[in-house]
Each structure stands twice: as structure tokens, then as C-alpha cells.
XYZ file of C-alpha atoms in Angstrom:
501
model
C -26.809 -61.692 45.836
C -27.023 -64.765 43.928
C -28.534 -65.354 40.870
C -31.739 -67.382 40.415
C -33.563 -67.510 37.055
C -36.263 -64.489 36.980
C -39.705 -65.077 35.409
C -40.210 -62.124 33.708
C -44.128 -61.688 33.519
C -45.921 -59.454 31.242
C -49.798 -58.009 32.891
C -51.676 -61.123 30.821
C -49.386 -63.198 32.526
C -47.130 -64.951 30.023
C -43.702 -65.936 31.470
C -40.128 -64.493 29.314
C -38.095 -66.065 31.777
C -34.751 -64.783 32.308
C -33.252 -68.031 32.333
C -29.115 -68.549 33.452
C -28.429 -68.484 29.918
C -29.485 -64.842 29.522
C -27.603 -64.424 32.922
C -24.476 -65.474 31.270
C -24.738 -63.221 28.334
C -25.692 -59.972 30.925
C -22.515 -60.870 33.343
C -19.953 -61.494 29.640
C -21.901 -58.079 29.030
C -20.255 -56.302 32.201
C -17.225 -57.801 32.416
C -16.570 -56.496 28.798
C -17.123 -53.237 29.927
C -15.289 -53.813 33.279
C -12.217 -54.656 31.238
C -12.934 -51.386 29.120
C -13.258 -49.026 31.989
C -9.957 -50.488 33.447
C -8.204 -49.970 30.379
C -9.465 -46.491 29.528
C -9.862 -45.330 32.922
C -13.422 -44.066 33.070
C -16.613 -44.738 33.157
C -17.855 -47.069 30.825
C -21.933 -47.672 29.753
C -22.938 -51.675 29.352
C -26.401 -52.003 27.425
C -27.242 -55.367 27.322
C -31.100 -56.318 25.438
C -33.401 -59.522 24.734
C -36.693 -59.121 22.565
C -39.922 -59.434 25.403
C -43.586 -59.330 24.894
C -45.078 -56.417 27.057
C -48.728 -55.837 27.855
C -50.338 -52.213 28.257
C -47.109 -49.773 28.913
C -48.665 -47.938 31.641
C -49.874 -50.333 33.618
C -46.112 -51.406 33.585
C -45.400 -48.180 34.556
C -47.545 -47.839 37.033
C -46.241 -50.608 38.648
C -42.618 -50.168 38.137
C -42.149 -46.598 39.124
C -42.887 -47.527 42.873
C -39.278 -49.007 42.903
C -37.370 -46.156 41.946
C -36.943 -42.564 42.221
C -37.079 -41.845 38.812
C -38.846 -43.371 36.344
C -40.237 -42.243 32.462
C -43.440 -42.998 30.238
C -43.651 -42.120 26.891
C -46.437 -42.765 24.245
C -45.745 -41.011 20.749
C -48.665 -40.763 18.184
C -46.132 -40.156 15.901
C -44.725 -43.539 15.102
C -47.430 -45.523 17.957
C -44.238 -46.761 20.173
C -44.490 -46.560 23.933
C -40.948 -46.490 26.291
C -40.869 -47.479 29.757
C -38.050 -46.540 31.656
C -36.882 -47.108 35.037
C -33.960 -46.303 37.215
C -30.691 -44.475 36.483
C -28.065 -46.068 35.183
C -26.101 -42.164 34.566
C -27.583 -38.942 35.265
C -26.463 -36.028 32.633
C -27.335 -32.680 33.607
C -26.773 -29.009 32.388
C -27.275 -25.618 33.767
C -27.278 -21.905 31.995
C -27.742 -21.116 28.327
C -25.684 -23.976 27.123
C -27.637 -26.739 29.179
C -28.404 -28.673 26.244
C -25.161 -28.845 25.092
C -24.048 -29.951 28.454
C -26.257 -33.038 28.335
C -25.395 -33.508 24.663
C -21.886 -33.759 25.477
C -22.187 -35.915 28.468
C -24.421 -38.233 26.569
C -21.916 -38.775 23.496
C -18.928 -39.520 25.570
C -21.028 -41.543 27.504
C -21.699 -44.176 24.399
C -18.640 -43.651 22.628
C -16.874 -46.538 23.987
C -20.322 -48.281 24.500
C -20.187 -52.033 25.051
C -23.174 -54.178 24.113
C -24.798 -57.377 24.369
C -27.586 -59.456 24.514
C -30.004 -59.752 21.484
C -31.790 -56.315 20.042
C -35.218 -56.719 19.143
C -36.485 -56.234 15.676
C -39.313 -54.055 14.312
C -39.591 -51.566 16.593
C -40.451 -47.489 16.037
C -36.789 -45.578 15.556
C -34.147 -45.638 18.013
C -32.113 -47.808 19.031
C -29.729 -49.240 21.729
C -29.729 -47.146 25.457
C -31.419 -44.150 25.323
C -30.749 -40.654 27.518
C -34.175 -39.388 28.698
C -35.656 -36.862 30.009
C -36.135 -33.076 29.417
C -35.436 -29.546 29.857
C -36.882 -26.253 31.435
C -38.563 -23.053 29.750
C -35.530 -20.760 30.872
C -32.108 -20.793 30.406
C -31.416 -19.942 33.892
C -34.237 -20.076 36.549
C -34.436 -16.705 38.034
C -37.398 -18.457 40.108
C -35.128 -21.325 41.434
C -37.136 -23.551 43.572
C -35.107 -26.807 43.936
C -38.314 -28.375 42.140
C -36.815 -29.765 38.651
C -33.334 -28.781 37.358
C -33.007 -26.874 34.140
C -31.567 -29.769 32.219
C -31.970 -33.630 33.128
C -31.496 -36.446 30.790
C -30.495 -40.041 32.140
C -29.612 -42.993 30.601
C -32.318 -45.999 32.516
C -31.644 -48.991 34.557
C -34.058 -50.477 32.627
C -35.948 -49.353 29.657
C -38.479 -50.871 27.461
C -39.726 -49.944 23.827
C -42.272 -51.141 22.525
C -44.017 -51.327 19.074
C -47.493 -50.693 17.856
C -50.283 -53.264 18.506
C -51.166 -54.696 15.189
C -54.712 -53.948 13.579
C -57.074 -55.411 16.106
C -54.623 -56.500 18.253
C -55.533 -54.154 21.343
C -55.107 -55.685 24.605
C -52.839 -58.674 23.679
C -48.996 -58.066 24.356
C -46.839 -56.804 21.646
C -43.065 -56.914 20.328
C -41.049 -54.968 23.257
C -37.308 -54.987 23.750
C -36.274 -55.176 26.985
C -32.443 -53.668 27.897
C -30.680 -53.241 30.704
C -28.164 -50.378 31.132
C -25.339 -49.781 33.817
C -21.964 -47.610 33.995
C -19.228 -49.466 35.171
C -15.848 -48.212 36.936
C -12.721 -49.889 37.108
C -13.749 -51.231 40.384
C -16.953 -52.315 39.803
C -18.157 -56.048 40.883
C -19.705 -57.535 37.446
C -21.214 -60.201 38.633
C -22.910 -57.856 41.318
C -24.063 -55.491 38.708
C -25.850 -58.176 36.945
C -27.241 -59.194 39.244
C -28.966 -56.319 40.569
C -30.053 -55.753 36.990
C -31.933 -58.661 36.522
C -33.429 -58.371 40.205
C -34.808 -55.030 38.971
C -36.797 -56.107 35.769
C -38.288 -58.972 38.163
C -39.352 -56.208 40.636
C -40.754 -53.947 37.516
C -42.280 -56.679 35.377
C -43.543 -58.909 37.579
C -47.673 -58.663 38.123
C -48.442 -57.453 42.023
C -52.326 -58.661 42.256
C -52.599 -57.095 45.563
C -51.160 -53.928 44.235
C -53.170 -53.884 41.178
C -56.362 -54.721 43.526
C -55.422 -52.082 46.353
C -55.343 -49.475 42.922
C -58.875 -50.150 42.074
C -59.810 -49.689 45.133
C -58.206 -46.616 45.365
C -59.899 -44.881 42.275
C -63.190 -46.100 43.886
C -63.131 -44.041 46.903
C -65.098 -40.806 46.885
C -63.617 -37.891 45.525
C -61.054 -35.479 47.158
C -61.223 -32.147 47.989
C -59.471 -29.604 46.473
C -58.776 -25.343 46.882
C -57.410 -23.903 43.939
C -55.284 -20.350 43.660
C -54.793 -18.887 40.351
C -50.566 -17.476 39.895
C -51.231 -14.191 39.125
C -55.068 -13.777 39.616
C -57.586 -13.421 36.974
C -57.085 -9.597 36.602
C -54.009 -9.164 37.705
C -52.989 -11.891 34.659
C -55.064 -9.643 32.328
C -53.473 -6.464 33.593
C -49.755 -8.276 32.104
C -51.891 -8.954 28.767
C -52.350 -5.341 28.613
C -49.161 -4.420 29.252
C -47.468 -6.713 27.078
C -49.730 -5.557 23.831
C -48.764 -1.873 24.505
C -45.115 -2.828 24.339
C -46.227 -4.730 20.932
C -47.380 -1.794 19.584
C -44.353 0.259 20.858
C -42.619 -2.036 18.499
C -40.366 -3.688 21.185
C -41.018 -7.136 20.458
C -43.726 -9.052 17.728
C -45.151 -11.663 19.967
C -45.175 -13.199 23.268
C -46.201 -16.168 25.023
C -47.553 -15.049 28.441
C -47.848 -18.036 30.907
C -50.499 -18.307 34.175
C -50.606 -21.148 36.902
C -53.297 -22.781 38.827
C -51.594 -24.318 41.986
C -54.055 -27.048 43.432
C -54.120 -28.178 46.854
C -55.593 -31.345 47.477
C -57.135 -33.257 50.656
C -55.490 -36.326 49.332
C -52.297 -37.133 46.889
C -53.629 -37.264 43.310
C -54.097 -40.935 41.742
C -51.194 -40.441 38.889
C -51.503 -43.748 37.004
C -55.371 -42.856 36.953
C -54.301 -39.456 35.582
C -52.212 -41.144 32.989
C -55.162 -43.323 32.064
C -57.882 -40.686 31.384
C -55.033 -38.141 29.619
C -54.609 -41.064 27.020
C -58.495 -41.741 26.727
C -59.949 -38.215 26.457
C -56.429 -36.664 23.983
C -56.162 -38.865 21.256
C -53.211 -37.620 18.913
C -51.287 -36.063 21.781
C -48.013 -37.588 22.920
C -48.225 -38.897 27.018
C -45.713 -38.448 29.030
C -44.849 -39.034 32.522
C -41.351 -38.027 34.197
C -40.938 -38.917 38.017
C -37.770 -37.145 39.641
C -37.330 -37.591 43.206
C -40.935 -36.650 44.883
C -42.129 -34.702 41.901
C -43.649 -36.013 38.570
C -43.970 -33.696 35.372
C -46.757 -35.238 33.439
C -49.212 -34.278 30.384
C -50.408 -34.788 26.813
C -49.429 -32.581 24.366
C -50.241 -31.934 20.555
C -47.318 -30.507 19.934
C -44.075 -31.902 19.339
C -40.549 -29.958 19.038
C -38.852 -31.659 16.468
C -38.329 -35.605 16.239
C -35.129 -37.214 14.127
C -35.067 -40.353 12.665
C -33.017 -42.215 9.802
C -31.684 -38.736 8.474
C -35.107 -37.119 8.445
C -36.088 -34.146 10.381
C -39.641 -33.162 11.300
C -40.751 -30.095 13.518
C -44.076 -28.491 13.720
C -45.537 -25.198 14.216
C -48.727 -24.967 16.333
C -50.031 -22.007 17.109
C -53.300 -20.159 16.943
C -56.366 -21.238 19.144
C -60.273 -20.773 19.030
C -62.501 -22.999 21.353
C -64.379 -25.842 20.139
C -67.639 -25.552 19.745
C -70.917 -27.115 21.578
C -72.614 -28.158 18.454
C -71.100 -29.219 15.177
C -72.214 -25.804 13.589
C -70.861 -23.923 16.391
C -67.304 -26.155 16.299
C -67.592 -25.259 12.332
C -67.943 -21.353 12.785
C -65.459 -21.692 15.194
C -63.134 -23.213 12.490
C -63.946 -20.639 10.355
C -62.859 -17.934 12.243
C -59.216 -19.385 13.533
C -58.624 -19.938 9.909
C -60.011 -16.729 8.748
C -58.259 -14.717 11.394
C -55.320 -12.241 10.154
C -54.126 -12.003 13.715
C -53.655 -15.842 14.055
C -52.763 -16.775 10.568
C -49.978 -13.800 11.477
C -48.832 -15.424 14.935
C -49.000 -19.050 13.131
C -46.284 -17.619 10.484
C -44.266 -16.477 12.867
C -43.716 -19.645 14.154
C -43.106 -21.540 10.778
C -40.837 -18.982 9.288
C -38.780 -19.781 12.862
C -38.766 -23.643 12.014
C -37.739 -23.263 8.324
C -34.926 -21.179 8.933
C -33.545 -22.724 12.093
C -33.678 -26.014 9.974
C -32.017 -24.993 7.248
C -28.883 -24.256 9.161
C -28.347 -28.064 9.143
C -31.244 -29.409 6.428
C -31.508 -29.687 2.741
C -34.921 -29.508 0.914
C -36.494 -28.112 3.950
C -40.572 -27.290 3.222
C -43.304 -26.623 4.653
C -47.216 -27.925 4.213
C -49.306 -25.175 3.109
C -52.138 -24.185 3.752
C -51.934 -24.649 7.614
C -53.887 -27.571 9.014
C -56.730 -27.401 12.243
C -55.771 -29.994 14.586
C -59.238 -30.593 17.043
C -58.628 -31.619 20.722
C -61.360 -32.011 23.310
C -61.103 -28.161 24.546
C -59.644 -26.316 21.613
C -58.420 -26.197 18.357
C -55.061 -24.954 16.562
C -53.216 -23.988 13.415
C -50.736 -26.295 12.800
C -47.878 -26.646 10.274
C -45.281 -29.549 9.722
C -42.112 -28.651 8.465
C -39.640 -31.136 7.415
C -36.038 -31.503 6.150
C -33.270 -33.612 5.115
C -30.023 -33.615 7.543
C -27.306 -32.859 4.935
C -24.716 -34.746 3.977
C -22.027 -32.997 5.913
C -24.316 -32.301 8.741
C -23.310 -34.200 12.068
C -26.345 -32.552 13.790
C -28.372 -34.938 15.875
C -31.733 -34.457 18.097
C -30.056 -32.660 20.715
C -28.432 -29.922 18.290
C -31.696 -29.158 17.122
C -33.251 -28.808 20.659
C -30.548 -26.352 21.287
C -31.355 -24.369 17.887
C -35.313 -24.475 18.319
C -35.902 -24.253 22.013
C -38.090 -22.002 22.843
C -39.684 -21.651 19.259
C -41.932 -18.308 19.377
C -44.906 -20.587 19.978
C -43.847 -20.646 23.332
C -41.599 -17.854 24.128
C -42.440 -15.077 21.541
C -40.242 -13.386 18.575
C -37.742 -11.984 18.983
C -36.868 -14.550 21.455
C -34.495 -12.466 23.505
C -36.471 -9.349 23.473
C -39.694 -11.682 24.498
C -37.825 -13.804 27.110
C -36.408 -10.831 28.403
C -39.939 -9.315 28.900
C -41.079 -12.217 30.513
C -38.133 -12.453 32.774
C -39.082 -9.163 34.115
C -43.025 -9.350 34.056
C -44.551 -12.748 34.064
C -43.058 -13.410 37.656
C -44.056 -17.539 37.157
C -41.753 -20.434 37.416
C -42.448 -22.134 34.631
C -40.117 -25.282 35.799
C -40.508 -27.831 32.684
C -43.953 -26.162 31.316
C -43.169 -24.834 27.907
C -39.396 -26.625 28.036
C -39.254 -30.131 26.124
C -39.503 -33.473 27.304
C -38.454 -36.608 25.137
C -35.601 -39.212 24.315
C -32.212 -39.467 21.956
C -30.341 -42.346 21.030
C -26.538 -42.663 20.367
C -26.946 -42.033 16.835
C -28.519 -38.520 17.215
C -32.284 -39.931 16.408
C -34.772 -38.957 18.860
C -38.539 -37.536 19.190
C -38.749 -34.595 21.903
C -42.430 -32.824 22.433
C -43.339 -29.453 23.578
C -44.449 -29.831 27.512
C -47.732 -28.540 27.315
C -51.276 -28.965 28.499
C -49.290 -30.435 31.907
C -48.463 -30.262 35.359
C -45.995 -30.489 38.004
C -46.979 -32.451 41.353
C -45.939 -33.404 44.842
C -48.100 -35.543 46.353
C -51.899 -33.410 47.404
C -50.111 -30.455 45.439
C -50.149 -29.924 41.369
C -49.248 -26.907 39.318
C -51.010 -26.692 36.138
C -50.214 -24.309 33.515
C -51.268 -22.718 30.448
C -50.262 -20.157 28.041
C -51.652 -18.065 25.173
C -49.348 -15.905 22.245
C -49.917 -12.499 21.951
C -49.748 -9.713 18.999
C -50.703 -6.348 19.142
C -54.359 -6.991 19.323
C -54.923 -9.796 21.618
C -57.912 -9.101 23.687
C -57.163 -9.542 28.017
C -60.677 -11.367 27.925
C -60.324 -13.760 25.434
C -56.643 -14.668 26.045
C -58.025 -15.877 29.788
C -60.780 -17.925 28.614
C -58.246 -19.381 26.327
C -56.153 -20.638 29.317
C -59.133 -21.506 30.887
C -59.738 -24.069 27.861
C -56.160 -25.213 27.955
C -56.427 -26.306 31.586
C -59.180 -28.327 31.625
C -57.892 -31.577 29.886
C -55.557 -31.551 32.785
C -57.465 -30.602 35.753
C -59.885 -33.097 34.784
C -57.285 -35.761 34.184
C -56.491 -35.434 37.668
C -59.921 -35.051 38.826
C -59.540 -31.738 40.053
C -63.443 -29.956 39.663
């Protein structure tokens, strides 16, 4: 295919052409990295970059991901960036109790002959250069194997784009993006092919499609679908596993666990997923959005709470745990307050989970504290304890995102404590593939920063179908009642994000 310059279009329309210039500098990109996978004999990754002014990410997305089989959003309240990512350039995967290492691995041979080019953009949120996305289940090993996501997929993109923060009243305009293409070359590999197909691919994704932009709105404007919704275990059969998990509490064979339920929705239409991204942003403020399509299922969902993120040296993780409803007036939301912080059982579950953090960080931190008292973080349904814990990599340390996934994941906020005596209980009880719900989702770069959250408050769908989950951590005195209507709170965000009534 020959090359023609690309006019690379942001959503407001204004043109970052890729001109032959930037064609040049893609193809001397390749070829570099043909001549390195000749001489090495293996693969070899080519990131090549340019600076690029982006409009709204998911509209992007939304666009882009109809091209590909796999394709990742990702907007962080942590540092405001957004990454769009689309394609696969290399797929890393793991399997079994050493899955993350697997990918970790994979991904640092994979850039350690890494050839670059182009121009990096400046001032964006940390990371840099390609980046291996993606995530990573609940369990080890799926004893519920379904074929639906594997246990451990990370890829480095075709085509990914970060972007920064709008400035202060800035909204709406595009922003400061970097725009890089990625591919793996083998030693007989046609560069100029390659590069091609590279640059035909971010015309395809960032090119405006009117039609398909009007054909969406139309789409959201139809009347509603129908749904029929089946709750994995039922209500008192789910309550029945409550009961039997706090008398093995008290029997002293484990401290805590997280016991998971699913609602599996069955639509008379497939479910409007941009739309879904749209309202999960609106209506979850402070929660990080993600979206992860693989093949004809997409993991999506906005969570508060992040696993740990990595960046410049500096580790953060956070404990969040403990849950009361919101209330229906501001006095009600306040008594409600009162009693999640007041509460001996959840100030007790909460410090389970912190103690977790600090001492799993301080196999590789210095200076590693945590905030006290424990903060209440309010979302639209519910509200939590939550504690940030933070550390300094030490000076020896060659940990990097993905070590500390491996060292964290599951914390007891999602699995329980003891982990193995809790996973072990749920392997044998819970009877729920949990697929990426409760795993993490999130990105690393080459230098071992990265930002990965907890998958939470989400869902799993194939077209009319969707999975939604939700979880609650129990102690010896958790109530069967008031667990439920806590997972009844912690679905709602997402059934109404997808419209589900």
C-alpha cells in the first residue's frame, strides 16, 4: 500500500497532518528495528511518537475501537490523564499463580532492545514511551474456565494515545496528546509495509465519521430495551453463603472474606457501550474509567479504588474498605457517616486491609506511612473508609508496577485475610466466575511506572448479555441482610450506566 499523507483530525476538527516527512521518520523508525531483529534474531518492538492535539478521549474511543478487536480506555483521577489505545502490536499473557510474572517478563524483554523514534511529547501525566496494557483476573487459576477473558492479558497497542489534563477552563477544547505508534518486527518483516499500515490505522482511528457519530445519536434516542435479569446465586441462597462463611469466622478459620454475587442481564438489544462510558464518567466523579475490549467481550467500569500506581520512584496504594449507604437527606447521609466511622466491625475490616499494604510495601519501600485517621470517600450509592499508603522504592530496589501487582493482588479488600485460607474458601463455596471482577486493570511502562486500579463497580458484556458484579467483606458479625442490600447499592452505578432498570 502506498503512502499518501494522512490528515490526522481531532473531533473539533483541526488537521495534525501526517505529512511524508513524519512518514520518513516512522519507515527510518522500522528499518532500525528491522536491522536489530536481524542481528539479534528476535523479535524486536519499534515505538515511534509525534506530539497531537486530541479532543474528548472517549469519543476517540468510541470511534476507534470499531476497527480492531481490542482496544483500551483509561481515565485516571489520579493524575487527570486519559490513554487511548488501539490494536496489538504484541500480546503478553500468563496463566497460574505466577501470571503476573509471566507478563512482567514478557514485557521487559520485549523493550530491552527497544528502538525509538519520532518526537515524544512533553508535559504529559507519568509514563512514558509504549506501554503494555491491560489486566488480570481475581484467581490464580480459573477453576470456572469459560473461554471469556484469560487470567493474565497485557499488550503493547498499535496505537496509543496519552493525553494530559485540560487546563483550568479549558473543557471541551483539545489538549496536549502524544500520539505513538508501536509494532514488533521480525527479521523478515517488510518496513516500509509496516509503516504503512501504521499510519493507515491512526487515519482510520482519528479521523471524524459524521455519519457514524450521527447514526450514534440516533441510536441512544430509540426507546429503551428490554431486559430479564437472574441473580448468580439467588438472593437467599447468597445469604445462606454469608452465613456460612461468618460461622467459619468465628471457628477461627480465616479473619475476613470478600464474598462475591452476579447479576447476569439479558437484553432485547446489545447495550450502547460508548453511552455506558459516558454516563459512568458523569454520575462517578473521582473513580478511574476504564474500558477493555478483547475479542467480542468488553470489561468496563468506574472504580474508587486503585491497587497501587508507581511513578518517578514513588509508590502509592490504598486501602478501601468499609461501606454504609448514602443517605436521602443530608442528615440522613451525615448519620450514615457517623456510623461507618464509628463502627468497630468496619474500622476492624478497614485495618486489615492497611496493615496488608504497609507490610507488603515495605518489602521493597523505605519511609512507608500511612494517613491516619481513615478518610470517607462519598460516591453516588455508597460510601467507604479509605486509607492511602505510600512509600519510597529503595535505593537497591529494582521493583517496578508489575512486582507490586504480584505482591498485593488480591489485597484482603477483595479476597479476605488470610488470603489463602479465604481464597481457598471461596474456591470451594462462592461457585462464581469472577473473570476480571475483583482482578486489576491498568498500564506499565518500560521503566516499571504504571497506575493499575481495582476492577470494581463493573461488568463483563457480549453484545444483549452483561455480568455485573458486586462484593461485600465479611467478619464475624456481618449481618446476611445488610451485606445484600450492600451489593444491591454497589450495582446500581452500573446497571444504570448501562440502562439496565
Amino acid at each position: 500500500m502506498p503512502f499518501t499523507s494522512a490528515s490526522v483530525m481531532s473531533p473539533e476538527g483541526s488537521s495534525s497532518s501526517l505529512g511524508p516527512a513524519d512518514h520518513g521518520s516512522l519507515l527510518d523508525t522500522c528499518e532500525r528495528a528491522l536491522g536489530r531483529a536481524r542481528g539479534f534474531q528476535r523479535p524486536i518492538l519499534a515505538s515511534w511518537s509525534r506530539p497531537l492535539d486530541v479532543g474528548d478521549p472517549v469519543s476517540v474511543w468510541s470511534r476507534a475501537r470499531r476497527s480492531t478487536q481490542r482496544s483500551f480506555l483509561w481515565q485516571s483521577p489520579w493524575d487527570g490523564g486519559s490513554l487511548v489505545a488501539i490494536g496489538s502490536a504484541r500480546a503478553l499473557r500468563g496463566r497460574g499463580e505466577h501470571r503476573v510474572r509471566a507478563v512482567r517478563d514478557g514485557w521487559r524483554t520485549l523493550v530491552k532492545d527497544l528502538v525509538t523514534g519520532g518526537v515524544a511529547a512533553t508535559g504529559l501525566p507519568v509514563g512514558e514511551g509504549p506501554l503494555a496494557i491491560g489486566g488480570f483476573s481475581f484467581r490464580a487459576e480459573n477453576a470456572y474456565e469459560t473461554g471469556r477473558l484469560p487470567d493474565a492479558l497485557m499488550w503493547v497497542p498499535a496505537l496509543q494515545i496519552r493525553s494530559a489534563v485540560p487546563a483550568p477552563g479549558a473543557e471541551g477544547r483539545p489538549v496536549p496528546a502524544e500520539l505513538r505508534l508501536n509494532a514488533v518486527l521480525l527479521h523478515d518483516s517488510d518496513p516500509e509495509q509496516v509503516a504503512d499500515s501504521l499510519v493507515h490505522l491512526a487515519r482510520l482511528c482519528l479521523t471524524p465519521d459524521p455519519d457514524a457519530d450521527t447514526e450514534r445519536r440516533k441510536r441512544r434516542d430509540r426507546p429503551g430495551r428490554t431486559c430479564h435479569s437472574t441473580e448468580l446465586p439467588g438472593a437467599e441462597a447468597w445469604k445462606g453463603l454469608v452465613r456460612g462463611a461468618t460461622d467459619r469466622i468465628r471457628a477461627g478459620e480465616f479473619e475476613k472474606v470478600v464474598l462475591a454475587r452476579e447479576v447476569r442481564v439479558t437484553a432485547s438489544a446489545p447495550f450502547d457501550l460508548p453511552a455506558a462510558v459516558e454516563r459512568m464518567r458523569g454520575a462517578n466523579p473521582g473513580t478511574t474509567v476504564f474500558a477493555v475490549d478483547h475479542e467480542e467481550y468488553t470489561f468496563l467500569g468506574a472504580t474508587p479504588e486503585y491497587l497501587v500506581q508507581v511513578g518517578d520512584r514513588t509508590v502509592h496504594a490504598l486501602g478501601l474498605a468499609g461501606t454504609t449507604p448514602r443517605g436521602a437527606t443530608p442528615e440522613q447521609d451525615e448519620a450514615c457517616e457517623r456510623e461507618l466511622v464509628g463502627s468497630a466491625k468496619i474500622q476492624h475490616e478497614h485495618e486489615v486491609v492497611v496493615s496488608m499494604l504497609r507490610d507488603a510495601l515495605a518489602d521493597s519501600c523505605t519511609d512507608v506511612t500511612a494517613e491516619t485517621p481513615p478518610q470517607v470517600v462519598k460516591l453516588a450509592n455508597v460510601q467507604h473508609l479509605s486509607t492511602k499508603v505510600r512509600g519510597r522504592l529503595a535505593e537497591d530496589s529494582t521493583a517496578g508496577v508489575l512486582d507490586l501487582v504480584e505482591a498485593l493482588h488480591p489485597t484482603p479488600a477483595l479476597g479476605g485475610h488470610p488470603r489463602a485460607q479465604a481464597l481457598s474458601w471461596l474456591a470451594d463455596n462462592e461457585g462464581l466466575d469472577r473473570s476480571w471482577y475483583a482482578g486489576v486493570v491498568g498500564w506499565a511502562d518500560r521503566s516499571g511506572q504504571g497506575q493499575f486500579a481495582v476492577a470494581i463497580r463493573s461488568a463483563l458484556l457480549d453484545g444483549p448479555t452483561a455480568s455485573l458484579y458486586a462484593g461485600c467483606g465479611l467478619v464475624a458479625d456481618s449481618d446476611p441482610e445488610a451485606e445484600y442490600a450492600e451489593t444491591c447499592a454497589k450495582l446500581r452505578p452500573m446497571m444504570s450506566a448501562l440502562g439496565i432498570e
